[in-house]
C-alpha atoms as one frame of an Amber mdcrd trajectory, in Angstrom:
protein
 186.102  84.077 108.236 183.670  83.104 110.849 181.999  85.731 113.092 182.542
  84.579 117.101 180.979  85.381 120.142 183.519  87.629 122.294 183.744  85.247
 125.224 185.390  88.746 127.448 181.924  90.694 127.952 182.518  93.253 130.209
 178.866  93.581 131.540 175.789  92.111 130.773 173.627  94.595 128.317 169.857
  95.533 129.157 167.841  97.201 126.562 164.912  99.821 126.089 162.835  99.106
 123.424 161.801 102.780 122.550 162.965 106.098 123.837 160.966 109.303 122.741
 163.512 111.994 122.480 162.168 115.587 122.108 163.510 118.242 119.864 163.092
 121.926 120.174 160.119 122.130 118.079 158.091 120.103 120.058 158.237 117.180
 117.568 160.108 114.011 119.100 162.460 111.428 117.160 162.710 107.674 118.655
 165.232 106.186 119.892 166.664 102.625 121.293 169.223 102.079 123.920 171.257
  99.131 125.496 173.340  99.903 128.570 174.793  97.958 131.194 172.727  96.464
 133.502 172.804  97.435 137.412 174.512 100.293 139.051 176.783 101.586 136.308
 177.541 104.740 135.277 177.498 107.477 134.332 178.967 106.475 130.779 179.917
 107.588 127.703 177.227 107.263 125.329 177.446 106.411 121.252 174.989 107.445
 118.782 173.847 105.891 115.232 171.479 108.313 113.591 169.970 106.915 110.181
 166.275 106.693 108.818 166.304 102.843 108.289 164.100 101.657 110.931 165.453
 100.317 114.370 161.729  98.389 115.279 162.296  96.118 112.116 164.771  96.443
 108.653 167.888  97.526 110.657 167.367  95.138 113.570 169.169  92.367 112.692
 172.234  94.575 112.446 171.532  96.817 115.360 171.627  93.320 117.227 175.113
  92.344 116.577 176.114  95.627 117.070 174.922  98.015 120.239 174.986  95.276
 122.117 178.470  94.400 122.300 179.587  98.304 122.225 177.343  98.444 125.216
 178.910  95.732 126.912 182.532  97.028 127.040 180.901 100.345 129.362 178.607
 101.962 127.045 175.082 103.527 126.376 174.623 102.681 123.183 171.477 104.418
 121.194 170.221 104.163 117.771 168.062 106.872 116.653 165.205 106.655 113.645
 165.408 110.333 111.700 162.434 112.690 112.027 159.832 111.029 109.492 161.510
 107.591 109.183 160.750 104.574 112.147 158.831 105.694 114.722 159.823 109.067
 114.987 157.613 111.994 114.156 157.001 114.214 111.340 158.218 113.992 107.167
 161.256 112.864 105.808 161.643 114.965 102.758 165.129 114.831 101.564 168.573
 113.688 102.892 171.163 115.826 105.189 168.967 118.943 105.240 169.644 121.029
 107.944 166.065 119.838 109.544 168.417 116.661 110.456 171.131 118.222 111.141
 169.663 120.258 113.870 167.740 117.342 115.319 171.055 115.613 115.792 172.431
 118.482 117.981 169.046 118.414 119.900 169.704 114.597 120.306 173.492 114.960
 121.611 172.736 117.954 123.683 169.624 115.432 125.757 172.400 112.480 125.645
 174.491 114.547 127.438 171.770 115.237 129.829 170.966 112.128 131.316 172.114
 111.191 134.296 173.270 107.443 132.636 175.653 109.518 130.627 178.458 111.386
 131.656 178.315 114.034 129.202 180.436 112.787 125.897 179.289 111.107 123.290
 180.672 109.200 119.944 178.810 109.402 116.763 179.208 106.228 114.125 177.539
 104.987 111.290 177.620 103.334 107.758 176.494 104.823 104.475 173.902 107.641
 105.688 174.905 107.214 109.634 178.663 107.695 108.123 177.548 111.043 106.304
 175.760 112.665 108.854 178.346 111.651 111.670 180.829 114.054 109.835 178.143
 116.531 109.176 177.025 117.016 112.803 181.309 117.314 113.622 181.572 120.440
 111.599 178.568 121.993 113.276 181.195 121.340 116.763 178.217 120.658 119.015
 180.073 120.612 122.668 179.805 116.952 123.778 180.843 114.944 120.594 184.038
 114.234 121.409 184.722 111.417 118.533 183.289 109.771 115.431 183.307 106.873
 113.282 182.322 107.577 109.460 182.090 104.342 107.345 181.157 104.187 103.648
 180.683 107.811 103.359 182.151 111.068 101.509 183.039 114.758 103.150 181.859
 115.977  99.113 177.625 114.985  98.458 177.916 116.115  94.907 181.770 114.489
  93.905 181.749 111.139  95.406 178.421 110.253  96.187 175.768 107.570  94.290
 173.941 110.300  92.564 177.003 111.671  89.721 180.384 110.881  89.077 183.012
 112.858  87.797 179.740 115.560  86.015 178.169 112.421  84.509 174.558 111.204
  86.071 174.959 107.785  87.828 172.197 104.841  87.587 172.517 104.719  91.380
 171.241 107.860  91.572 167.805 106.411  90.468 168.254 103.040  92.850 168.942
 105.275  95.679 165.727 107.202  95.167 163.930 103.800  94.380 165.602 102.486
  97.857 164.133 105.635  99.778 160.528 106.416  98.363 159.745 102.815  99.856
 161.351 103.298 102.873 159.672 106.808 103.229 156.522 104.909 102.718 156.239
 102.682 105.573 154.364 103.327 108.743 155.795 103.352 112.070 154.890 100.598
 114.310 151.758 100.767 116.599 152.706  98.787 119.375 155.455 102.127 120.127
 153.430 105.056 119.089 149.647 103.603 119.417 146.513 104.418 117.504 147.740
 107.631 115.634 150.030 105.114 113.119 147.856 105.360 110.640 147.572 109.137
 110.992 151.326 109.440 111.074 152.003 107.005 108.193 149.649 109.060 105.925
 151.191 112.167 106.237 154.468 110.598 104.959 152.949 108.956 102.127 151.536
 112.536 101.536 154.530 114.886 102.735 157.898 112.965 101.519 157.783 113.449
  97.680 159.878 111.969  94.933 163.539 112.795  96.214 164.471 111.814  92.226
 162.725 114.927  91.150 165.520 116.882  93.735 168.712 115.148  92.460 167.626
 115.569  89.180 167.149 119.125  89.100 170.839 119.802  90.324 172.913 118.164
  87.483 176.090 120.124  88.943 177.739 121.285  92.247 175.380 123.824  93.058
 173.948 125.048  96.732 172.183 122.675  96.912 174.989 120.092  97.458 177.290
 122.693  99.730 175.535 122.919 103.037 176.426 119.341 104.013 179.583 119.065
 102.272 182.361 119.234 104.620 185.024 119.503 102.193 183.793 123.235 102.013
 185.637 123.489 105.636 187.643 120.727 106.822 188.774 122.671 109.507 185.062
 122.987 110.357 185.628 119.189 112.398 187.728 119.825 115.527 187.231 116.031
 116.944 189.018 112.589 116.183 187.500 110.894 112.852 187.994 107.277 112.017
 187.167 106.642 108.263 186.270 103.296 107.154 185.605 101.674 103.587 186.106
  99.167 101.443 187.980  98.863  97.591 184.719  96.942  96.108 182.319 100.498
  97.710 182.057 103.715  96.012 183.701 105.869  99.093 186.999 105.177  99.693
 188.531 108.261  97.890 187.022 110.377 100.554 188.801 108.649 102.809 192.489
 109.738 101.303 190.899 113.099 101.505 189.706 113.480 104.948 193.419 111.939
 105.689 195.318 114.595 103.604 192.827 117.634 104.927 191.691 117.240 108.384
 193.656 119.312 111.458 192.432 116.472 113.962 193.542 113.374 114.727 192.636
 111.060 111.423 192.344 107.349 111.080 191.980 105.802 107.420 190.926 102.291
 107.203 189.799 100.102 103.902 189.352  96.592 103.411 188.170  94.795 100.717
 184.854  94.938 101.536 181.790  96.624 100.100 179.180  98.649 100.917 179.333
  96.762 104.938 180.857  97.470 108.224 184.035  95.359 108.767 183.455  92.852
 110.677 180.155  91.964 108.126 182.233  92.581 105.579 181.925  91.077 102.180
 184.141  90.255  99.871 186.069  89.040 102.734 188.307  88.992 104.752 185.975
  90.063 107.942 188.140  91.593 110.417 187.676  92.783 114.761 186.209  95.583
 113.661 183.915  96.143 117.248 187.206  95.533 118.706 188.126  98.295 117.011
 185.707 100.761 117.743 186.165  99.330 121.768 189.814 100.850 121.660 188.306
 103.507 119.562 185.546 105.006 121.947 188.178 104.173 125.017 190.854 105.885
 123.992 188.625 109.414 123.063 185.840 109.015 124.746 187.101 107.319 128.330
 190.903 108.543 128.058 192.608 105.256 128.404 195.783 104.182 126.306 194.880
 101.712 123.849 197.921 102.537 121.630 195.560 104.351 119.280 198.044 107.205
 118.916 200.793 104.774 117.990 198.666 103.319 114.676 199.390 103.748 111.652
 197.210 106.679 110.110 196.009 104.405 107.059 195.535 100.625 107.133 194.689
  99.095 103.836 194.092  95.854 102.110 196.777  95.333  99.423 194.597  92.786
  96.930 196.090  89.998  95.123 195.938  89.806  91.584 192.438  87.220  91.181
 190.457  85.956  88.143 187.272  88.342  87.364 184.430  87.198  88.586 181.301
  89.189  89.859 181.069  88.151  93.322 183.552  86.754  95.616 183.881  85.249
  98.689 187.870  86.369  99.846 189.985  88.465  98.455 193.250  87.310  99.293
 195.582  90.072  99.664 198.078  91.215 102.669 197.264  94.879 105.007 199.909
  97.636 104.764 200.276 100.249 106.566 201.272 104.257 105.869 202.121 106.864
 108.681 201.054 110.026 106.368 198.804 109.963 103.921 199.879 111.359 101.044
 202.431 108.953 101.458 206.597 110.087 101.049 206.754 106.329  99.752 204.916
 106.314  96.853 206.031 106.669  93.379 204.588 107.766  90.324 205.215 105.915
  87.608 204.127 107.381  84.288 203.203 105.420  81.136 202.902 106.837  77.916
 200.132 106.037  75.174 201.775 105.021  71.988 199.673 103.331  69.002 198.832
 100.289  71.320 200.882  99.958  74.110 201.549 101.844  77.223 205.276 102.278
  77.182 207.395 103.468  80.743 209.604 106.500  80.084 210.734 108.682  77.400
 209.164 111.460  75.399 206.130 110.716  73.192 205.869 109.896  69.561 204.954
 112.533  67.417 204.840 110.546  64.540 201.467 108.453  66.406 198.245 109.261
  64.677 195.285 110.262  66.412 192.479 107.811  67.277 188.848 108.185  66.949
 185.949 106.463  68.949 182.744 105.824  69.847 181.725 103.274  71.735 178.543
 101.045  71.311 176.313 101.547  74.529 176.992  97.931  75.225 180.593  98.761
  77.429 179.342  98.755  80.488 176.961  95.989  80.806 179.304  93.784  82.565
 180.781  96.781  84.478 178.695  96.074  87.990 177.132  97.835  90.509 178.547
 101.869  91.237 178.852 100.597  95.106 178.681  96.692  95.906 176.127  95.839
  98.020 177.507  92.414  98.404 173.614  91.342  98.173 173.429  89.854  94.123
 176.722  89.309  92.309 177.561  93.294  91.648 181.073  93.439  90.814 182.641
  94.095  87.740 183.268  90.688  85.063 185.937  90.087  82.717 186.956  93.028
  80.758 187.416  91.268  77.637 183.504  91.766  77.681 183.909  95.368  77.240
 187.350  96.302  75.412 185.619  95.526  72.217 184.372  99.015  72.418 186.742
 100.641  73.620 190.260 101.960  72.762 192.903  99.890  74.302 196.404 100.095
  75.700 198.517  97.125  77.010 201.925  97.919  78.815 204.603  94.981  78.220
 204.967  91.626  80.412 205.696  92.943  84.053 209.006  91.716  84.933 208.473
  91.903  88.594 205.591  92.561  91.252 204.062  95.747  91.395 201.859  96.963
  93.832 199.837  99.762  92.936 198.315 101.857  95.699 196.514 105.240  95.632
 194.658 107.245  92.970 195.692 107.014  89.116 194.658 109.138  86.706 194.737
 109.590  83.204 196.130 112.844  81.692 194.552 113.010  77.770 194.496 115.480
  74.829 191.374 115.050  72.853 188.219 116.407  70.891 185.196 115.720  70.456
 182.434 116.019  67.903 179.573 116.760  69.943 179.039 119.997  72.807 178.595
 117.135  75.336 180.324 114.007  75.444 181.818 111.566  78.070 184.537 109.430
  78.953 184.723 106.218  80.594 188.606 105.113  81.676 189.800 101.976  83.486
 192.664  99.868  84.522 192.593  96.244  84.331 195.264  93.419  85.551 195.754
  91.112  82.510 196.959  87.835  82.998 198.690  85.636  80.865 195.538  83.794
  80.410 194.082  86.969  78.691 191.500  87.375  81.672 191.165  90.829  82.744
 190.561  91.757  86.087 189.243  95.498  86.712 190.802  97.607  89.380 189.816
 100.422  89.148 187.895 103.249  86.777 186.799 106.987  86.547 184.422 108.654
  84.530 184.368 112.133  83.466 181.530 114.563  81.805 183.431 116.545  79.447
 181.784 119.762  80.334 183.171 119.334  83.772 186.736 119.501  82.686 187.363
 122.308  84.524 184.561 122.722  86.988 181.318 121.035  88.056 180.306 124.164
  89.402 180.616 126.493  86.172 180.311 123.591  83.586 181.133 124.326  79.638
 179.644 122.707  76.467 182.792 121.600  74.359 183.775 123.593  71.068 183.227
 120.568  69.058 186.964 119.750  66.809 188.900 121.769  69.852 191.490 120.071
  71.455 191.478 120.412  75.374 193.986 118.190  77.882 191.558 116.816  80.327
 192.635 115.418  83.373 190.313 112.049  84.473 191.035 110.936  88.214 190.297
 107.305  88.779 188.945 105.696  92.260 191.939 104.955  94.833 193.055 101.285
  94.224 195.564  98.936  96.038 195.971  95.924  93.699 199.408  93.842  93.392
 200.287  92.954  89.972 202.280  89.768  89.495 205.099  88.908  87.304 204.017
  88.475  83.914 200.851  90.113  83.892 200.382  93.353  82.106 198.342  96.482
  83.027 195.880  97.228  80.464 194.356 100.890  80.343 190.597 101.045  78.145
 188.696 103.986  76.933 185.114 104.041  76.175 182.488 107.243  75.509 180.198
 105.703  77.467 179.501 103.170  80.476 175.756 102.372  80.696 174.379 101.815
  83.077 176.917 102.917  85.395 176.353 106.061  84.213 173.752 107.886  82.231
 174.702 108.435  78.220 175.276 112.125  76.884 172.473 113.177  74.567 173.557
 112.742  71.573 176.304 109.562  70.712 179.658 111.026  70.471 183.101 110.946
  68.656 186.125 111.225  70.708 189.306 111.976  69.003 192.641 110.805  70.948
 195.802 112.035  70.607 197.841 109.542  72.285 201.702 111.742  71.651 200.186
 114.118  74.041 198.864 111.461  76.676 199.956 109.565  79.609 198.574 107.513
  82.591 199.808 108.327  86.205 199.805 104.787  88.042 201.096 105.088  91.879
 203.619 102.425  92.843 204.301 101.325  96.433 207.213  99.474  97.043 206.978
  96.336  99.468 207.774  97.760 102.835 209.631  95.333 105.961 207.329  97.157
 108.432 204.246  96.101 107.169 203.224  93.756 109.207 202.396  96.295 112.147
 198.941  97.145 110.011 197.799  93.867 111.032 196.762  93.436 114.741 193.076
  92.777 114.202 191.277  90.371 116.083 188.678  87.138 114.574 185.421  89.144
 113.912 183.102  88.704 117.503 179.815  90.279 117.724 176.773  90.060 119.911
 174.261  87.482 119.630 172.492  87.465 116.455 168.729  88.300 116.119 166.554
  85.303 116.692 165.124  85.151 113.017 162.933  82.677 111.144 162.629  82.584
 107.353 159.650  82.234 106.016 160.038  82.820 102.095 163.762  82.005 100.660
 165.716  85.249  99.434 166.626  85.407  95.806 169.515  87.090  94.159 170.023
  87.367  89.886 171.763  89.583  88.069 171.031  88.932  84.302 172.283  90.686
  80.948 169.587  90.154  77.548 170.283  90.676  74.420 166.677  90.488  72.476
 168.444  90.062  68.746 164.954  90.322  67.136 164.543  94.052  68.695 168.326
  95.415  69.626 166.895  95.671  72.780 169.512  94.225  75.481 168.774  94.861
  78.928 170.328  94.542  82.676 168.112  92.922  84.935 169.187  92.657  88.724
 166.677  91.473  91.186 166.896  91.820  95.058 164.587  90.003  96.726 165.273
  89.548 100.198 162.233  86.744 100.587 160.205  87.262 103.714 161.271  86.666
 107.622 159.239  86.924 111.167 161.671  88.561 114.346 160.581  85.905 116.679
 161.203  88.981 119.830 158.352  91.389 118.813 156.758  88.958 116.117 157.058
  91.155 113.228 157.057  89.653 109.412 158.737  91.458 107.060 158.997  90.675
 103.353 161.216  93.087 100.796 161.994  92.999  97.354 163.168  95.265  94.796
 164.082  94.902  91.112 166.036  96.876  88.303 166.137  97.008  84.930 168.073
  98.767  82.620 168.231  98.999  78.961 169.128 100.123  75.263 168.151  99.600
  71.702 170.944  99.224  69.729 172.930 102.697  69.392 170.686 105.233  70.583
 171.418 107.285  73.633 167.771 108.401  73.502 166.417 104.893  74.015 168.347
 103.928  77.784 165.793 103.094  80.664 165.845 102.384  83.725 163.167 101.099
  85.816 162.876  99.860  89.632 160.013  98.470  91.273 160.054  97.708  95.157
 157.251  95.967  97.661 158.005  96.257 101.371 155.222  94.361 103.527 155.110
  94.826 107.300 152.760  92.619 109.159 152.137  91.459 113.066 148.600  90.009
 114.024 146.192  92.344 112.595 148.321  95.148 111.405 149.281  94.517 108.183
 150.735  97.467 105.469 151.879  96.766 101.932 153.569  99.436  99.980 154.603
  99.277  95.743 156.645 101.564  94.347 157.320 101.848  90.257 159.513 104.595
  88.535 160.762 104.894  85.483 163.520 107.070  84.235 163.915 107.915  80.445
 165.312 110.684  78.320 165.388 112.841  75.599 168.559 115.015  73.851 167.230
 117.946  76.208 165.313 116.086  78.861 165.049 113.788  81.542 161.656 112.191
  82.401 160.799 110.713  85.272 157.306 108.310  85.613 156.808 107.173  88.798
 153.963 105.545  90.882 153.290 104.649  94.632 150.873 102.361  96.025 149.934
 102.130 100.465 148.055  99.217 101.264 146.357  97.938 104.302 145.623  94.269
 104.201 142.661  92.446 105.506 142.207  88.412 105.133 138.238  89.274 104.001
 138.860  92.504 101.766 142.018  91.707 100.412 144.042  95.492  99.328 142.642
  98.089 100.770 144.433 101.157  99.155 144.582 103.823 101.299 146.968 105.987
  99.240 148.059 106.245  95.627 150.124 108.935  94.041 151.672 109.656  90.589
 154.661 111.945  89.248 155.612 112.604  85.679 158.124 115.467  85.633 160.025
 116.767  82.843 163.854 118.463  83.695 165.974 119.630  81.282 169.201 117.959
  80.528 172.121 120.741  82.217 175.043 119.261  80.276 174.452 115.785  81.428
């Protein structure tokens, strides 16, 4: 679907180029704003708050976006964190209260201003998404409303750092993805001569956030504070949640639905880790029409039927061959006025010898199974969260069943759509005090290709608690309970649903330390799958308009961006390894004549069987350059293990760059840290 140019602009949009904003400490954050030009006003204002760098690596998007919001009777202002953009001071870890508190500073002066007439809307994606829901519970007196896409209410059980107890390999991308943005300097044509003063006491003051996440393998205080799901009741104004079947968020979405006292709007596409109307797979949908009627209806009191939608709108996907990017999904929207939903079913399968069979009691007579997997399943499992950016989504499962246990149900004899959050009820042992399990559900086709749709992985000592995990008793037999991610899929005629258990899923997530055997008992096991049936109404989840947008930034590419995503298998060494490369080439913003170049690239690996020998291993270089001011920065880590420890090498190199002396280095640092292995 092509984006278009909403032809109905209220007003035309002028724009400030740099705000300071101060905060009670005396230390001031920096800020951009579009409003509408002339005598207008006062107005509502909106507020994105993330650390990704208005002047330059967010502009593009901040171009398509504030401006049209802005247009329809807004002040529209996007805000670089303390320590990130041009803002003062160090960034030194995410959602800390430092932010927190900044963002009620920042509110509190919005509300100030004579342009705005004292509410304001909070939205954002990813890290604007968290910290919009995070700054609700703290209730500061003019947010009236907020928009929270790909984000989670729980930083410890649905975030990119673990899964279900078990370590994810995001976790190291995400700290890859912020010690180089950390790293950059802000911009000298906003904050002047101290830049380079400023810029070295990040490269100094930030640290290596891996080292944090890392040394809080379970839900501990440290993940708490910011975690709303301590307090739902905490919010008190309207939340819209937003995110999309091929991103890792969308389960907090059915759980902000089912918990919240306020007003609650669920929304998921199929898009990854991208607002809406960007979104990707496709379809693209209105989605700043959206927020329009959104922000009008709480923020200016005007009907715009808001009340009358449905509470959850999501994108029911067709059954489709694998493949590990796509353009469309095809699929249909469908609509639910309560979430959970009265008109849902649970259908329950039961594990016999190799089929999942519908009804009835078990088999006694059914033998247990044993397993361990080679650290192979997973290779062709994709990224945690798609990023839409190299092909990241998950490839035919026949790749991986071959270690794995599998379970086929018979021939569907008519379409079923499946819609909510399956889960996997299993008796089993193990052999080892820490051991894993990796469970998904795939849509088979009579072809034999198998299409995931959805997964869950569990850390065996978190059976009962990631607060208070337990080793196993190895030979006990525990029933275990393994939720999978919320799915809506439609199974066709004829195709069967396939359920596959592995002991491990590198490198989606980290191995246990030692490989281990998983005895299943499948007489004492079943798999909960929720069923929707078709409903004649619908059709009202569908009134959104063509994606429109603002103008997009005036860009010229300079050095072509590059996108692989490759899987080795070295047969001379057992070594096989995942390489994904990023590079997003190099590109000049023809309004303030920056040129940025970025690239980053992964690999992960394994020698043969042993869980001792994974590694992963990013390496990023992020160049800004305008005239004379020109800033490199590398960043290397390395992430590798033991049976009791993690270990973390990691390197960072600040450059400035001169046409006559080349590098200049004007700041190198090194980590090596050694944590201990808590369960994980």
């Amino acid at each position: 679907m092509t984006a278009t140019i909403d032809t109905e602009i209220i007003h035309e949009v002028e724009t400030e180029e740099n705000v300071f904003i101060p905060l009670r400490d005396g230390q001031r954050v920096a800020a951009r704003l579009w409003r509408p030009a002339g005598e207008v006003g006062p107005l509502p204002a909106v507020l994105e708050y993330i650390p990704y760098r208005k002047r330059d690596l967010t502009r593009g998007r901040d171009a398509v976006n504030h401006p049209y919001i802005a247009a329809h009777g807004y002040v529209c202002v996007r805000v670089d964190l303390r320590g990130s953009g041009d803002s003062d001071g160090v960034l030194v870890d995410e959602y800390r209260e430092q932010e927190l508190q900044d963002a009620e500073d920042v509110i509190a002066w919005l509300a100030e201003q004579d342009w705005c007439d004292g509410k304001v809307g909070m939205m954002g994606i990813s890290w604007g998404g968290f910290n919009s829901l995070q700054v609700a519970a703290r209730q500061p007196p003019a947010l009236k409303a907020i928009v929270s896409a790909s984000a989670t209410e729980d930083l410890y059980v649905d975030n990119m750092h673990y899964m279900g107890g078990a370590l994810l390999g995001d976790n190291l991308s995400e700290a890859t993805v912020m010690l180089a943005f950390n790293s950059l300097p802000p911009d000298p044509a906003i904050v002047g001569d101290a830049w380079r003063e400023m810029w070295l006491e990040r490269l100094r003051g930030s640290g290596l956030w891996l080292d944090t996440w890392l040394s809080h393998q379970r839900r501990d205080e440290y993940w708490r504070p910011a975690s709303v799901s301590e307090d739902y009741s905490a919010i008190q104004c309207p939340v819209m949640a937003v995110g999309g079947w091929a991103d890792g968020y969308t389960n907090a979405i059915f759980r902000l639905l089912e918990h919240l006292e306020v007003p609650c709007h669920g929304l998921i596409g199929p898009w990854g880790h991208k607002y809406p109307h960007l979104g990707v797979p496709g379809p693209a949908i209105g989605f700043l029409q959206e927020l329009v009627r959104w922000w009008d209806h709480w923020l200016k009191d005007k009907d715009t039927g808001i009340d009358e939608d449905p509470v959850l709108r999501a994108w029911m996907q067709d059954s489709v061959p694998p493949r590990a990017s796509y353009e469309e999904r095809p699929g249909r929207w469908v609509a639910e006025d309560q979430w959970p939903s009265p008109r849902i079913d649970e259908r329950e399968f039961r594990l016999t010898r190799a089929n999942l069979a519908e009804g009835g009691q078990g088999d006694e007579g059914i033998a247990p199974i044993t397993l361990r997997s080679p650290l192979s399943v997973g290779m062709f499992a994709g990224k945690w969260a798609s990023y839409a950016a190299v092909p990241d989504l998950p490839y035919d499962q026949r790749e991986e069943d071959g270690g794995a246990l599998v379970w086929e149900s018979e021939p569907l004899t008519e379409h079923t759509d499946v819609f909510g959050l399956p889960c996997l009820d299993v008796t089993l042992s193990a052999d080892q005090p820490v051991a894993q399990v990796a469970v998904r559900l795939s849509d088979v086709a009579p072809s034999g290709e198998a299409t995931r749709i959805t997964y869950g992985v569990l850390n065996l000592t978190h059976r009962t608690s990631s607060t208070h995990p337990e080793p196993l008793v190895p030979g006990q037999r525990y029933d275990v309970r393994v939720p999978l991610n919320g799915v809506a899929h439609s199974l066709p005629e004829g195709h069967r649903l396939r359920l596959s258990v592995s002991t491990s899923y590198w490198p989606l997530v980290w191995p246990a330390p030692r490989a281990a055997e998983l005895t299943i008992h499948p007489a004492e096991s079943t798999v909960r799958i929720p069923v929707r049936p078709r409903q004649d109404d619908d059709e009202r989840a569908s009134p959104f308009h063509e994606p429109a947008m603002a103008p997009e930034l005036e860009a010229t590419v300079l050095e072509p961006s590059v996108h692989d995503w490759r899987v080795t298998r070295d047969l001379a060494t057992d070594v096989s390894t995942l390489e994904i490369v990023n590079d997003q080439g190099a590109f000049r913003i023809e309004e303030t004549g920056t040129v940025i170049r970025r690239s980053t690239t992964e690999w992960y690996s394994f020698r043969w069987d042993d869980v001792t020998s994974v590694r992963g291993e990013t390496r990023t270089v992020r160049r800004i350059e305008r005239d004379d001011w020109r800033t490199e920065v590398v960043t290397s880590t390395v992430l590798t293990c033991t049976e009791e420890d993690f270990i973390i090498r990691a390197d960072l190199d600040a450059y400035e760059l001169d046409d006559a002396r080349g590098h200049r280095r004007v700041h190198a640092e090194s980590w090596d840290r050694v944590i201990p292995r808590d369960l994980v």
